[in-house]
Every structure is written in structure tokens, then in C-alpha cells.
């Protein structure tokens, strides 16, 4: 006879009870840092988020543009895997090149390079500041700098050599190898520079420091960066071509990966995780999923997953439960897996973060997920609404919307995520296509969401996500309570009806 479990519940069936809030429980005192990868008791996680948000491994959500925008707000994107390996790796590289502290130049020229070649290189890389070195490499002897301010295309012949246009070395302000980032930025401000070349004692170029990176970092205090001040980015992999895909992503500089699978309690998932852990001696971080119970968590923990993704069938465009009868209410799944995570921590001294993936329809569901034990949440619909998502903006019924489709649709052509179907189509789909209301810029929306999370944490007497895990009090609510929770018994004004998501 099949084993029976009690009824499962969704986020919308719960509310938080407020705890005592002291004068210390104010928004500025709340820390949203949260572990991204596993760590041993008494140690610090190798990777942490500064905001508990991740964007889903989806074509309609996570490309390089959204990854840049989300990292600037403290979260992380996982670049979608349903694309050729070289294209996914290029997206990762785009994020890693976007900003840094000390940048190794990838747009280098020689004095003999022509203006025509400079313009071609600028179009390819998007860079208009180019070091001039004796051999045209990023570590050659620095002879000068060429920027777009040094020429006017309409008045200079394309055959003009760079030596006639560049600012020569003797007129440059440079930093010496070993200079700190703070000292480099002080030189930039002192001399009103846009770029500071850093050279070694032999005059060879080592790196560049840009004013814009400093200004952008100040404007984004939660910015999620690696040890070299580059934005952090994740990527999805599948259980088919990981032996070729993983090395390309690692070479591109990916910070973390996740196995993108509708069901993670499988031999294929174990093989992929073990490959990464063995091939890279545990240095490359990778999460696993998705699972919905204690058994699934223990399986992925034993396979070496650095974090575990929880949720099957709860996404707004996912119909796995409808098609296959597989899944579980997101709240119940998360509560059970969080308990298993805590048991594992007590047994082994290793804490494995869990990511709640799916089932979030309102901002307050995020705080419920965190209160139930999630270390961070992964969302698709939420991020698909923004300017930075890769899907097309259009008008439906007089309102701006953005296209949104599941990885389980034929449109996504993501055969390798689902171990069914042939070379041209899925036998049946586990997702749908639709639209989400257009919501504008990512930063504006994320800042609003984080302010709600912080305010709720203060009401729950928690100044950190770990403290929320330990102290949160949750209550199941009745259908009548759910109805009571929204505006009711009045006629809503136009302002309140126009912005319903």
C-alpha cells in the first residue's frame, strides 16, 4: 500500500505572528546576508548573498542583463542552460567583465593600430578606453591610453595610427603594482581621472581601475561581488552535457552552478554532482534539486550539493502536478526540508542552505519562506516582469506586459531538462506560456520588496535571517481569514484596482 502523508499547504495558508520588537528592531539594524553554499560549524560560508533573492534558470528570466542588475542589488542570477554552451558561457563572461576593482584589460592595441581597427574592436567589446602597449597584450609595456575623447570619427582618417591620437605615457597618471583599491580610487579623484592604469616596476601594464566602478558601487551598497570586485553570477547545468558545459562555465568565471531539473531525486543528478565535486576537488560550488521532502534532501546532501533547491510544481507557469501528479504544497515541503537540514547540521556539523523555488505570488510569501527555514528564494515570474529580463514587452488589452514561458514548454526547447521526448519536441509539456504585468526597473522593485522583508523582520523581533529561522511564529489560517486579509467590504478606488498584479 502506498505511504500516505498529511495534507500539504501553500504560503497563502499561513501568517506570521508578531514577536516583541524592542527599540533595537529598526530597519537600519537588519542584516539580510545569507549563506549561499554549505559550511562547517564555526566557519564562514565561502559564498554569501547580501539579499536572499535568486532568479530562476529560465530563458524568459535570467540572462546577463538581469544577472548584472540583480547582483547590484545583492542577489544572484542563474543563467539559463537551455542554450548552446558557448552562448551560456559568453553570458557569464559578460557579467564578470561588467565591473571590477582591478580589471585586466581585454581591449589592447599597439601604436601602429589604425583608428579603423580601434572602432572595430570597440564595437566588439563595447569598450572605448584602450591601453596602448608595445605588443598589444594586457601585460605589455604601457605606451599610452586611447579613449573616445581622443578622436572625432568625422574628422580623422580611419587609417590614422593610434600613436598620433593617444595620450602618451609621460602624460599619464599611473598607480604602482601593489596599490590598494582605496588608494587607486583616491588617485582617480585627486587627478580627476576616468581610468587609472596600474603598472609594475618595469612599466608593464597590470590592470586598470575605473571611476565608474567606484561610483556604481557607492550607488549600490548591497552589490554582490567576488574577491576581485567583479559581480557574482550563477549558471544552470543539465544532466546530459555537463561534462562539456561545466568546464566552459568555469573558464568563463562562473561563481556557482545549479543542476536544473524538475526532479532532483535521481541517479542522473547524483552523477552530475559527483562529476563536479570530483573533477574540481570540491572547489567549484554547485547546488542540486528540486526535492520536496526529507529523503530528497538527505540524498542531495550525501551527493555533495552545496545548497538544495526545494519545490516541485509550485511555479506560476508550471503544470507538473497537473500533468504528472507529482509535487507538494510549497510551505509543507519547505518546513519538512528545513527540519531535515537542521537535523543534518546537528549530526554532521555541516549546514546546507536551502532555496525555496516556486509558489511565491506575493511579496509577503518571501518572508514566509524565510521564516519557514529557507536561506534564500528563487523566483521566475517576479523577475520576468522587469526591464532587464530578456523577454519581449508588448501590449495586451491596453496594458503593458512581458512574455513569460516555462522551461517545460516546447517553446523553450529544453529537452535536456526533461528525460522524455525526442529531438524536436516534448511528448507532453510541463509548463505553459503567458504574460506577466510589466513592472519597470528591477532595482526599484527589489528595493521595495526588501523594505517589506526588513519591516516584517522587525515586527517579528529578528535582525537576521538566522534569527528569523529560530524565532518566527507561524499560524495556519482559515479560508475566511484569507478573505479577511485583503481589502474587503468596500468599493475600491481606481488607484487600488489599477495596480493589482
Short mmCIF file of C-alpha atoms in Angstrom, two decimals:
data_model
loop_
_atom_site.label_atom_id
_atom_site.label_comp_id
_atom_site.label_asym_id
_atom_site.label_seq_id
_atom_site.Cartn_x
_atom_site.Cartn_y
_atom_site.Cartn_z
CA UNK A 1 0.00 0.00 0.00
CA UNK A 2 1.25 3.48 -0.83
CA UNK A 3 2.59 5.57 2.04
CA UNK A 4 0.25 8.43 2.93
CA UNK A 5 1.26 11.89 4.14
CA UNK A 6 -0.93 14.56 5.71
CA UNK A 7 -2.36 17.40 3.62
CA UNK A 8 0.20 19.84 2.23
CA UNK A 9 -0.13 23.60 2.43
CA UNK A 10 0.90 26.66 0.44
CA UNK A 11 2.28 30.01 1.58
CA UNK A 12 -1.13 31.66 1.24
CA UNK A 13 -2.42 29.49 4.09
CA UNK A 14 -0.03 30.95 6.67
CA UNK A 15 0.53 34.17 8.53
CA UNK A 16 3.27 35.26 10.90
CA UNK A 17 2.56 36.19 14.49
CA UNK A 18 4.42 39.32 15.61
CA UNK A 19 7.04 38.99 18.34
CA UNK A 20 8.14 41.68 20.76
CA UNK A 21 10.01 44.45 18.95
CA UNK A 22 12.46 46.44 21.05
CA UNK A 23 13.92 49.83 20.22
CA UNK A 24 16.77 47.92 18.52
CA UNK A 25 14.46 46.39 15.93
CA UNK A 26 14.68 49.10 13.30
CA UNK A 27 15.23 48.63 9.53
CA UNK A 28 18.79 50.00 9.53
CA UNK A 29 19.82 47.31 12.03
CA UNK A 30 18.57 44.37 9.95
CA UNK A 31 21.14 42.27 8.07
CA UNK A 32 19.91 40.31 5.05
CA UNK A 33 23.16 38.44 4.43
CA UNK A 34 22.53 34.72 4.00
CA UNK A 35 24.68 31.70 3.11
CA UNK A 36 24.69 30.55 -0.49
CA UNK A 37 26.80 27.40 -0.01
CA UNK A 38 27.36 24.87 2.75
CA UNK A 39 29.84 25.43 5.55
CA UNK A 40 31.08 23.66 8.66
CA UNK A 41 30.10 24.72 12.16
CA UNK A 42 32.25 27.64 13.30
CA UNK A 43 33.32 28.54 9.76
CA UNK A 44 32.19 31.29 7.40
CA UNK A 45 30.42 30.34 4.15
CA UNK A 46 32.63 30.66 1.08
CA UNK A 47 29.79 32.45 -0.72
CA UNK A 48 27.06 34.61 0.79
CA UNK A 49 24.21 36.65 -0.64
CA UNK A 50 23.53 40.19 0.56
CA UNK A 51 19.85 39.83 -0.30
CA UNK A 52 18.01 36.47 -0.14
CA UNK A 53 16.94 36.53 -3.80
CA UNK A 54 17.87 34.40 -6.81
CA UNK A 55 16.41 34.49 -10.31
CA UNK A 56 15.23 31.26 -11.90
CA UNK A 57 17.12 29.23 -14.50
CA UNK A 58 14.77 30.29 -17.29
CA UNK A 59 15.03 31.70 -20.81
CA UNK A 60 12.41 34.33 -20.02
CA UNK A 61 14.20 35.44 -16.87
CA UNK A 62 17.94 35.02 -16.37
CA UNK A 63 20.33 36.36 -18.97
CA UNK A 64 23.40 38.55 -18.47
CA UNK A 65 21.44 41.81 -18.27
CA UNK A 66 19.23 40.64 -15.43
CA UNK A 67 22.20 38.97 -13.72
CA UNK A 68 24.04 42.31 -13.64
CA UNK A 69 21.02 44.19 -12.29
CA UNK A 70 20.28 41.61 -9.58
CA UNK A 71 23.90 41.29 -8.43
CA UNK A 72 23.95 45.06 -7.97
CA UNK A 73 21.05 44.61 -5.53
CA UNK A 74 22.75 41.80 -3.58
CA UNK A 75 21.10 38.75 -5.15
CA UNK A 76 22.24 36.26 -7.78
CA UNK A 77 21.01 35.03 -11.15
CA UNK A 78 21.46 31.57 -12.58
CA UNK A 79 21.94 31.99 -16.34
CA UNK A 80 19.58 29.68 -18.23
CA UNK A 81 21.01 26.40 -19.54
CA UNK A 82 18.66 25.80 -22.48
CA UNK A 83 21.07 27.32 -25.00
CA UNK A 84 24.37 26.34 -26.65
CA UNK A 85 27.31 26.00 -24.27
CA UNK A 86 29.33 28.82 -25.83
CA UNK A 87 26.42 31.24 -25.64
CA UNK A 88 25.77 30.50 -21.97
CA UNK A 89 29.48 30.88 -21.18
CA UNK A 90 29.52 34.20 -23.07
CA UNK A 91 26.69 35.48 -20.87
CA UNK A 92 28.64 34.53 -17.76
CA UNK A 93 31.72 36.32 -19.13
CA UNK A 94 29.62 39.41 -19.86
CA UNK A 95 28.62 39.65 -16.20
CA UNK A 96 32.16 39.06 -14.93
CA UNK A 97 33.54 41.76 -17.24
CA UNK A 98 30.92 44.34 -16.37
CA UNK A 99 32.81 45.87 -13.46
CA UNK A 100 35.65 45.10 -11.12
CA UNK A 101 38.19 46.68 -8.88
CA UNK A 102 41.41 45.87 -10.73
CA UNK A 103 40.44 44.99 -14.30
CA UNK A 104 42.69 43.02 -16.62
CA UNK A 105 42.20 44.83 -19.91
CA UNK A 106 40.74 42.84 -22.80
CA UNK A 107 40.83 45.73 -25.31
CA UNK A 108 44.51 46.36 -26.04
CA UNK A 109 46.17 47.97 -29.04
CA UNK A 110 49.63 48.94 -30.32
CA UNK A 111 50.85 52.34 -31.59
CA UNK A 112 50.51 51.04 -35.15
CA UNK A 113 46.86 50.05 -34.78
CA UNK A 114 44.66 52.16 -37.05
CA UNK A 115 41.60 54.11 -35.99
CA UNK A 116 39.50 51.81 -38.18
CA UNK A 117 40.74 48.79 -36.20
CA UNK A 118 40.03 50.64 -32.94
CA UNK A 119 36.42 51.23 -33.95
CA UNK A 120 36.01 47.58 -34.90
CA UNK A 121 37.39 46.48 -31.53
CA UNK A 122 35.17 48.96 -29.69
CA UNK A 123 32.10 47.61 -31.44
CA UNK A 124 33.07 44.05 -30.49
CA UNK A 125 33.89 44.66 -26.81
CA UNK A 126 31.86 47.77 -26.02
CA UNK A 127 34.98 49.37 -24.52
CA UNK A 128 36.17 52.84 -25.54
CA UNK A 129 39.18 53.04 -23.20
CA UNK A 130 42.10 51.08 -24.66
CA UNK A 131 45.63 50.74 -23.27
CA UNK A 132 48.37 51.10 -25.86
CA UNK A 133 51.14 48.57 -25.18
CA UNK A 134 54.28 47.68 -27.09
CA UNK A 135 52.94 44.24 -28.04
CA UNK A 136 49.19 44.82 -27.90
CA UNK A 137 48.72 42.49 -24.90
CA UNK A 138 47.19 43.24 -21.46
CA UNK A 139 50.62 42.87 -19.82
CA UNK A 140 52.83 44.65 -22.35
CA UNK A 141 54.87 47.79 -21.67
CA UNK A 142 52.42 50.68 -21.36
CA UNK A 143 52.99 53.37 -24.00
CA UNK A 144 49.76 55.35 -23.71
CA UNK A 145 45.98 55.33 -23.46
CA UNK A 146 43.38 55.92 -26.18
CA UNK A 147 39.82 56.94 -25.33
CA UNK A 148 36.86 58.11 -27.38
CA UNK A 149 37.73 61.69 -26.36
CA UNK A 150 40.99 61.49 -28.33
CA UNK A 151 39.40 61.48 -31.78
CA UNK A 152 36.39 62.57 -33.81
CA UNK A 153 35.49 59.95 -36.38
CA UNK A 154 34.10 62.55 -38.77
CA UNK A 155 37.40 64.47 -38.82
CA UNK A 156 40.08 61.77 -38.63
CA UNK A 157 41.02 59.32 -41.35
CA UNK A 158 40.37 55.67 -40.44
CA UNK A 159 43.94 54.85 -41.50
CA UNK A 160 45.41 57.19 -38.84
CA UNK A 161 47.72 55.24 -36.46
CA UNK A 162 47.00 55.26 -32.73
CA UNK A 163 50.40 56.84 -31.99
CA UNK A 164 49.07 60.09 -33.50
CA UNK A 165 45.94 60.07 -31.32
CA UNK A 166 46.77 58.53 -27.94
CA UNK A 167 47.68 60.24 -24.69
CA UNK A 168 51.36 59.22 -24.30
CA UNK A 169 52.74 57.51 -21.20
CA UNK A 170 54.62 60.57 -19.94
CA UNK A 171 51.31 62.44 -19.63
CA UNK A 172 49.51 59.66 -17.76
CA UNK A 173 48.87 59.33 -14.03
CA UNK A 174 49.55 55.72 -13.05
CA UNK A 175 49.46 53.55 -9.96
CA UNK A 176 52.21 51.15 -8.95
CA UNK A 177 51.55 47.41 -8.60
CA UNK A 178 50.53 46.72 -5.01
CA UNK A 179 48.44 49.88 -4.67
CA UNK A 180 45.22 49.25 -2.74
CA UNK A 181 41.83 49.83 -4.34
CA UNK A 182 41.17 52.67 -1.90
CA UNK A 183 44.49 54.34 -2.82
CA UNK A 184 43.75 53.84 -6.53
CA UNK A 185 40.36 55.49 -6.18
CA UNK A 186 41.95 58.36 -4.25
CA UNK A 187 44.31 58.95 -7.19
CA UNK A 188 41.37 58.89 -9.60
CA UNK A 189 39.52 61.56 -7.63
CA UNK A 190 42.62 63.63 -6.90
CA UNK A 191 43.58 63.87 -10.57
CA UNK A 192 40.01 63.86 -11.98
CA UNK A 193 40.61 60.69 -13.98
CA UNK A 194 38.17 58.28 -15.55
CA UNK A 195 40.72 55.45 -15.62
CA UNK A 196 43.92 54.68 -13.68
CA UNK A 197 46.43 52.26 -15.26
CA UNK A 198 48.36 50.15 -12.73
CA UNK A 199 51.89 49.20 -13.82
CA UNK A 200 54.76 47.17 -12.39
CA UNK A 201 58.29 48.44 -11.72
CA UNK A 202 59.23 47.79 -15.35
CA UNK A 203 56.38 49.88 -16.70
CA UNK A 204 54.33 46.89 -17.80
CA UNK A 205 50.56 47.13 -17.55
CA UNK A 206 48.98 45.02 -14.82
CA UNK A 207 45.40 46.28 -14.59
CA UNK A 208 43.01 49.22 -14.89
CA UNK A 209 40.82 50.89 -12.25
CA UNK A 210 37.76 52.85 -13.41
CA UNK A 211 35.95 55.77 -11.80
CA UNK A 212 32.57 54.43 -12.92
CA UNK A 213 33.06 51.21 -10.93
CA UNK A 214 33.61 53.20 -7.74
CA UNK A 215 30.58 55.39 -8.37
CA UNK A 216 28.38 52.43 -9.22
CA UNK A 217 29.47 50.56 -6.09
CA UNK A 218 28.61 53.54 -3.92
CA UNK A 219 25.19 53.74 -5.55
CA UNK A 220 24.58 50.02 -4.89
CA UNK A 221 25.69 49.29 -1.30
CA UNK A 222 24.42 45.68 -1.38
CA UNK A 223 26.39 44.89 -4.55
CA UNK A 224 27.35 41.21 -4.66
CA UNK A 225 30.97 40.86 -5.76
CA UNK A 226 33.75 38.28 -5.68
CA UNK A 227 37.25 38.72 -4.27
CA UNK A 228 38.27 40.73 -7.34
CA UNK A 229 35.31 43.12 -7.05
CA UNK A 230 33.59 41.53 -10.05
CA UNK A 231 29.84 40.92 -9.94
CA UNK A 232 28.87 37.38 -8.97
CA UNK A 233 26.82 35.19 -11.28
CA UNK A 234 25.50 31.63 -11.32
CA UNK A 235 24.53 29.28 -14.14
CA UNK A 236 22.36 26.22 -14.61
CA UNK A 237 23.58 22.91 -15.96
CA UNK A 238 21.64 19.84 -17.07
CA UNK A 239 22.25 16.13 -16.51
CA UNK A 240 23.15 15.42 -20.15
CA UNK A 241 26.05 17.57 -21.40
CA UNK A 242 27.59 18.64 -18.07
CA UNK A 243 30.99 17.14 -18.92
CA UNK A 244 31.33 19.72 -21.71
CA UNK A 245 29.25 22.54 -20.23
CA UNK A 246 30.81 22.76 -16.76
CA UNK A 247 34.43 23.35 -17.93
CA UNK A 248 33.25 26.14 -20.26
CA UNK A 249 31.33 27.85 -17.45
CA UNK A 250 34.24 27.54 -15.05
CA UNK A 251 36.56 29.02 -17.67
CA UNK A 252 34.12 31.91 -18.11
CA UNK A 253 34.36 32.67 -14.39
CA UNK A 254 31.04 31.36 -13.05
CA UNK A 255 30.78 31.64 -9.25
CA UNK A 256 28.27 28.87 -8.65
CA UNK A 257 26.13 26.43 -10.63
CA UNK A 258 22.93 24.50 -10.03
CA UNK A 259 21.60 21.35 -11.64
CA UNK A 260 18.42 22.48 -13.38
CA UNK A 261 15.97 19.61 -13.13
CA UNK A 262 12.27 19.26 -12.43
CA UNK A 263 13.00 16.34 -10.08
CA UNK A 264 16.36 16.03 -8.32
CA UNK A 265 15.95 12.69 -6.53
CA UNK A 266 17.63 10.75 -9.37
CA UNK A 267 20.75 8.85 -10.36
CA UNK A 268 21.37 11.44 -13.13
CA UNK A 269 21.54 14.22 -10.56
CA UNK A 270 23.95 12.21 -8.42
CA UNK A 271 26.22 11.61 -11.41
CA UNK A 272 26.32 15.32 -12.31
CA UNK A 273 27.05 16.45 -8.73
CA UNK A 274 29.73 13.82 -8.21
CA UNK A 275 31.40 14.77 -11.50
CA UNK A 276 31.72 18.41 -10.48
CA UNK A 277 32.91 17.60 -6.96
CA UNK A 278 35.48 15.05 -8.17
CA UNK A 279 36.71 16.94 -11.24
CA UNK A 280 37.33 20.17 -9.31
CA UNK A 281 38.24 18.78 -5.88
CA UNK A 282 35.24 20.46 -4.30
CA UNK A 283 36.41 23.95 -5.26
CA UNK A 284 33.61 24.58 -7.76
CA UNK A 285 30.30 25.19 -5.99
CA UNK A 286 27.07 23.59 -7.21
CA UNK A 287 23.54 23.20 -5.88
CA UNK A 288 21.08 20.41 -6.51
CA UNK A 289 17.32 19.98 -6.76
CA UNK A 290 14.44 20.02 -6.90
CA UNK A 291 13.09 17.97 -4.00
CA UNK A 292 10.14 18.23 -1.61
CA UNK A 293 10.87 16.01 1.39
CA UNK A 294 13.40 14.78 3.96
CA UNK A 295 14.50 11.82 1.82
CA UNK A 296 15.25 14.03 -1.15
CA UNK A 297 17.28 16.44 0.98
CA UNK A 298 19.40 13.68 2.51
CA UNK A 299 20.03 12.23 -0.93
CA UNK A 300 21.34 15.51 -2.35
CA UNK A 301 23.31 16.26 0.82
CA UNK A 302 25.05 12.89 0.52
CA UNK A 303 25.76 13.64 -3.17
CA UNK A 304 27.72 16.75 -2.13
CA UNK A 305 25.28 19.53 -3.08
CA UNK A 306 26.38 22.95 -1.82
CA UNK A 307 22.75 24.03 -1.50
CA UNK A 308 19.44 22.27 -2.06
CA UNK A 309 16.51 23.62 -4.07
CA UNK A 310 13.01 22.86 -2.74
CA UNK A 311 9.82 22.86 -4.78
CA UNK A 312 8.04 20.85 -7.47
CA UNK A 313 5.04 22.18 -9.37
CA UNK A 314 4.53 25.44 -7.47
CA UNK A 315 5.65 27.89 -10.16
CA UNK A 316 3.05 30.12 -11.78
CA UNK A 317 3.68 28.61 -15.23
CA UNK A 318 4.45 25.05 -14.06
CA UNK A 319 1.88 22.27 -14.60
CA UNK A 320 3.96 19.31 -13.43
CA UNK A 321 1.41 18.49 -10.72
CA UNK A 322 -1.43 18.69 -13.22
CA UNK A 323 0.35 16.57 -15.85
CA UNK A 324 2.13 14.00 -13.67
CA UNK A 325 0.53 14.21 -10.23
CA UNK A 326 3.95 14.88 -8.69
CA UNK A 327 4.67 17.62 -6.19
CA UNK A 328 3.76 19.03 -2.81
CA UNK A 329 2.44 22.25 -1.34
CA UNK A 330 5.42 24.58 -1.14
CA UNK A 331 5.04 25.54 2.51
CA UNK A 332 4.79 21.95 3.72
CA UNK A 333 7.73 20.86 1.55
CA UNK A 334 9.87 23.70 2.83
CA UNK A 335 9.04 23.12 6.51
CA UNK A 336 9.95 19.43 6.26
CA UNK A 337 13.18 20.03 4.33
CA UNK A 338 14.23 22.77 6.75
CA UNK A 339 13.77 20.34 9.64
CA UNK A 340 15.88 17.77 7.74
CA UNK A 341 18.55 20.43 7.12
CA UNK A 342 18.70 21.22 10.84
CA UNK A 343 18.90 17.50 11.73
CA UNK A 344 21.75 17.08 9.26
CA UNK A 345 23.55 20.05 10.80
CA UNK A 346 23.26 18.57 14.28
CA UNK A 347 24.53 15.18 13.06
CA UNK A 348 27.40 16.32 10.86
CA UNK A 349 28.23 19.91 11.82
CA UNK A 350 27.67 20.93 8.17
CA UNK A 351 24.99 23.50 7.35
CA UNK A 352 23.49 23.17 3.85
CA UNK A 353 21.45 26.20 2.74
CA UNK A 354 18.06 25.57 1.20
CA UNK A 355 16.48 27.59 -1.58
CA UNK A 356 12.70 27.82 -1.86
CA UNK A 357 11.81 27.63 -5.55
CA UNK A 358 8.23 28.37 -6.62
CA UNK A 359 4.91 29.19 -5.04
CA UNK A 360 5.63 32.88 -4.40
CA UNK A 361 2.75 35.02 -5.60
CA UNK A 362 3.06 37.96 -3.20
CA UNK A 363 6.00 39.75 -1.58
CA UNK A 364 4.99 38.52 1.86
CA UNK A 365 5.37 34.93 0.67
CA UNK A 366 9.11 35.59 0.51
CA UNK A 367 9.27 36.41 4.21
CA UNK A 368 7.11 33.37 4.96
CA UNK A 369 9.55 31.17 3.04
CA UNK A 370 12.45 32.63 5.01
CA UNK A 371 10.58 32.17 8.29
CA UNK A 372 9.91 28.54 7.39
CA UNK A 373 13.63 27.90 7.06
CA UNK A 374 14.69 28.94 3.55
CA UNK A 375 18.02 30.73 3.32
CA UNK A 376 17.01 32.36 0.03
CA UNK A 377 14.26 32.12 -2.55
CA UNK A 378 14.34 31.58 -6.31
CA UNK A 379 11.72 33.31 -8.44
CA UNK A 380 10.79 33.43 -12.12
CA UNK A 381 7.54 35.37 -12.50
CA UNK A 382 8.76 38.07 -10.12
CA UNK A 383 11.85 38.86 -12.23
CA UNK A 384 10.24 38.26 -15.64
CA UNK A 385 8.24 41.49 -15.15
CA UNK A 386 11.25 43.81 -15.25
CA UNK A 387 13.01 45.82 -17.95
CA UNK A 388 16.14 43.71 -17.60
CA UNK A 389 14.52 40.32 -18.31
CA UNK A 390 15.16 39.02 -21.85
CA UNK A 391 11.52 38.53 -22.85
CA UNK A 392 9.61 40.87 -25.16
CA UNK A 393 7.44 43.68 -23.82
CA UNK A 394 4.09 44.05 -25.56
CA UNK A 395 0.55 45.35 -25.02
CA UNK A 396 -2.39 43.10 -24.13
CA UNK A 397 -5.84 44.57 -23.50
CA UNK A 398 -4.37 48.04 -23.30
CA UNK A 399 -1.78 47.19 -20.63
CA UNK A 400 1.97 46.65 -20.92
CA UNK A 401 3.01 43.06 -20.25
CA UNK A 402 6.07 40.87 -20.78
CA UNK A 403 6.08 37.43 -22.31
CA UNK A 404 6.72 34.58 -19.90
CA UNK A 405 7.10 30.88 -20.62
CA UNK A 406 8.15 27.80 -18.70
CA UNK A 407 11.24 25.70 -19.38
CA UNK A 408 8.81 22.79 -19.66
CA UNK A 409 7.22 24.18 -22.84
CA UNK A 410 8.10 23.30 -26.40
CA UNK A 411 8.94 26.97 -26.90
CA UNK A 412 11.89 26.62 -24.52
CA UNK A 413 13.21 23.60 -26.48
CA UNK A 414 14.76 22.41 -23.22
CA UNK A 415 14.74 18.69 -24.00
CA UNK A 416 17.71 18.00 -21.74
CA UNK A 417 15.87 19.19 -18.62
CA UNK A 418 13.21 16.54 -19.13
CA UNK A 419 14.23 12.95 -19.81
CA UNK A 420 11.38 12.47 -22.26
CA UNK A 421 10.65 13.41 -25.83
CA UNK A 422 12.66 13.29 -28.99
CA UNK A 423 14.94 15.63 -30.84
CA UNK A 424 12.26 18.08 -31.94
CA UNK A 425 9.58 18.30 -29.26
CA UNK A 426 8.45 17.18 -25.83
CA UNK A 427 5.97 14.31 -25.72
CA UNK A 428 3.96 16.43 -23.28
CA UNK A 429 4.59 19.82 -21.73
CA UNK A 430 5.07 20.52 -18.02
CA UNK A 431 4.65 24.28 -18.38
CA UNK A 432 2.63 26.95 -20.12
CA UNK A 433 3.17 30.27 -21.92
CA UNK A 434 1.61 33.54 -20.87
CA UNK A 435 2.21 37.13 -19.84
CA UNK A 436 3.13 38.94 -16.65
CA UNK A 437 2.33 42.60 -15.89
CA UNK A 438 5.22 44.86 -16.82
CA UNK A 439 6.70 46.39 -13.66
CA UNK A 440 9.61 48.62 -14.75
CA UNK A 441 13.18 48.58 -13.46
CA UNK A 442 14.47 45.71 -11.34
CA UNK A 443 16.22 47.92 -8.79
CA UNK A 444 13.11 49.92 -7.90
CA UNK A 445 11.03 46.78 -7.37
CA UNK A 446 13.68 44.83 -5.49
CA UNK A 447 14.30 47.73 -3.11
CA UNK A 448 10.57 47.88 -2.37
CA UNK A 449 10.43 44.13 -1.77
CA UNK A 450 13.46 44.19 0.52
CA UNK A 451 11.95 47.06 2.50
CA UNK A 452 8.87 44.91 3.13
CA UNK A 453 11.03 41.97 4.21
CA UNK A 454 13.02 44.15 6.59
CA UNK A 455 9.90 45.73 8.08
CA UNK A 456 8.33 42.31 8.69
CA UNK A 457 11.52 41.01 10.30
CA UNK A 458 11.43 43.95 12.72
CA UNK A 459 7.82 43.08 13.58
CA UNK A 460 8.95 39.50 14.24
CA UNK A 461 11.78 40.65 16.50
CA UNK A 462 14.50 39.39 14.15
CA UNK A 463 17.58 41.28 12.97
CA UNK A 464 18.96 38.47 10.78
CA UNK A 465 17.59 35.62 8.69
CA UNK A 466 19.12 33.11 11.10
CA UNK A 467 17.30 34.81 13.98
CA UNK A 468 14.09 34.70 11.95
CA UNK A 469 14.56 30.93 11.47
CA UNK A 470 14.83 30.48 15.23
CA UNK A 471 12.19 32.89 16.48
CA UNK A 472 9.45 33.11 13.85
CA UNK A 473 5.95 32.02 14.87
CA UNK A 474 3.59 30.81 12.16
CA UNK A 475 -0.11 30.06 12.16
CA UNK A 476 -2.34 28.27 9.65
CA UNK A 477 -5.30 30.38 8.60
CA UNK A 478 -8.84 29.55 7.52
CA UNK A 479 -10.40 30.47 4.15
CA UNK A 480 -12.33 33.19 5.94
CA UNK A 481 -9.09 34.60 7.35
CA UNK A 482 -7.57 34.63 3.87
CA UNK A 483 -10.54 36.63 2.56
CA UNK A 484 -10.26 38.96 5.54
CA UNK A 485 -6.56 39.54 4.82
CA UNK A 486 -7.25 41.56 1.68
CA UNK A 487 -9.22 44.74 1.26
CA UNK A 488 -12.89 43.86 1.72
CA UNK A 489 -16.35 45.27 2.39
CA UNK A 490 -15.62 48.44 0.41
CA UNK A 491 -15.64 49.63 -3.19
CA UNK A 492 -12.01 50.04 -4.22
CA UNK A 493 -10.87 53.29 -5.79
CA UNK A 494 -9.17 53.43 -9.19
CA UNK A 495 -5.73 53.73 -7.59
CA UNK A 496 -6.15 50.37 -5.82
CA UNK A 497 -7.65 48.46 -8.74
CA UNK A 498 -5.16 49.68 -11.36
CA UNK A 499 -2.06 48.15 -9.80
CA UNK A 500 -3.22 44.64 -9.00
CA UNK A 501 -0.62 42.09 -10.15
#
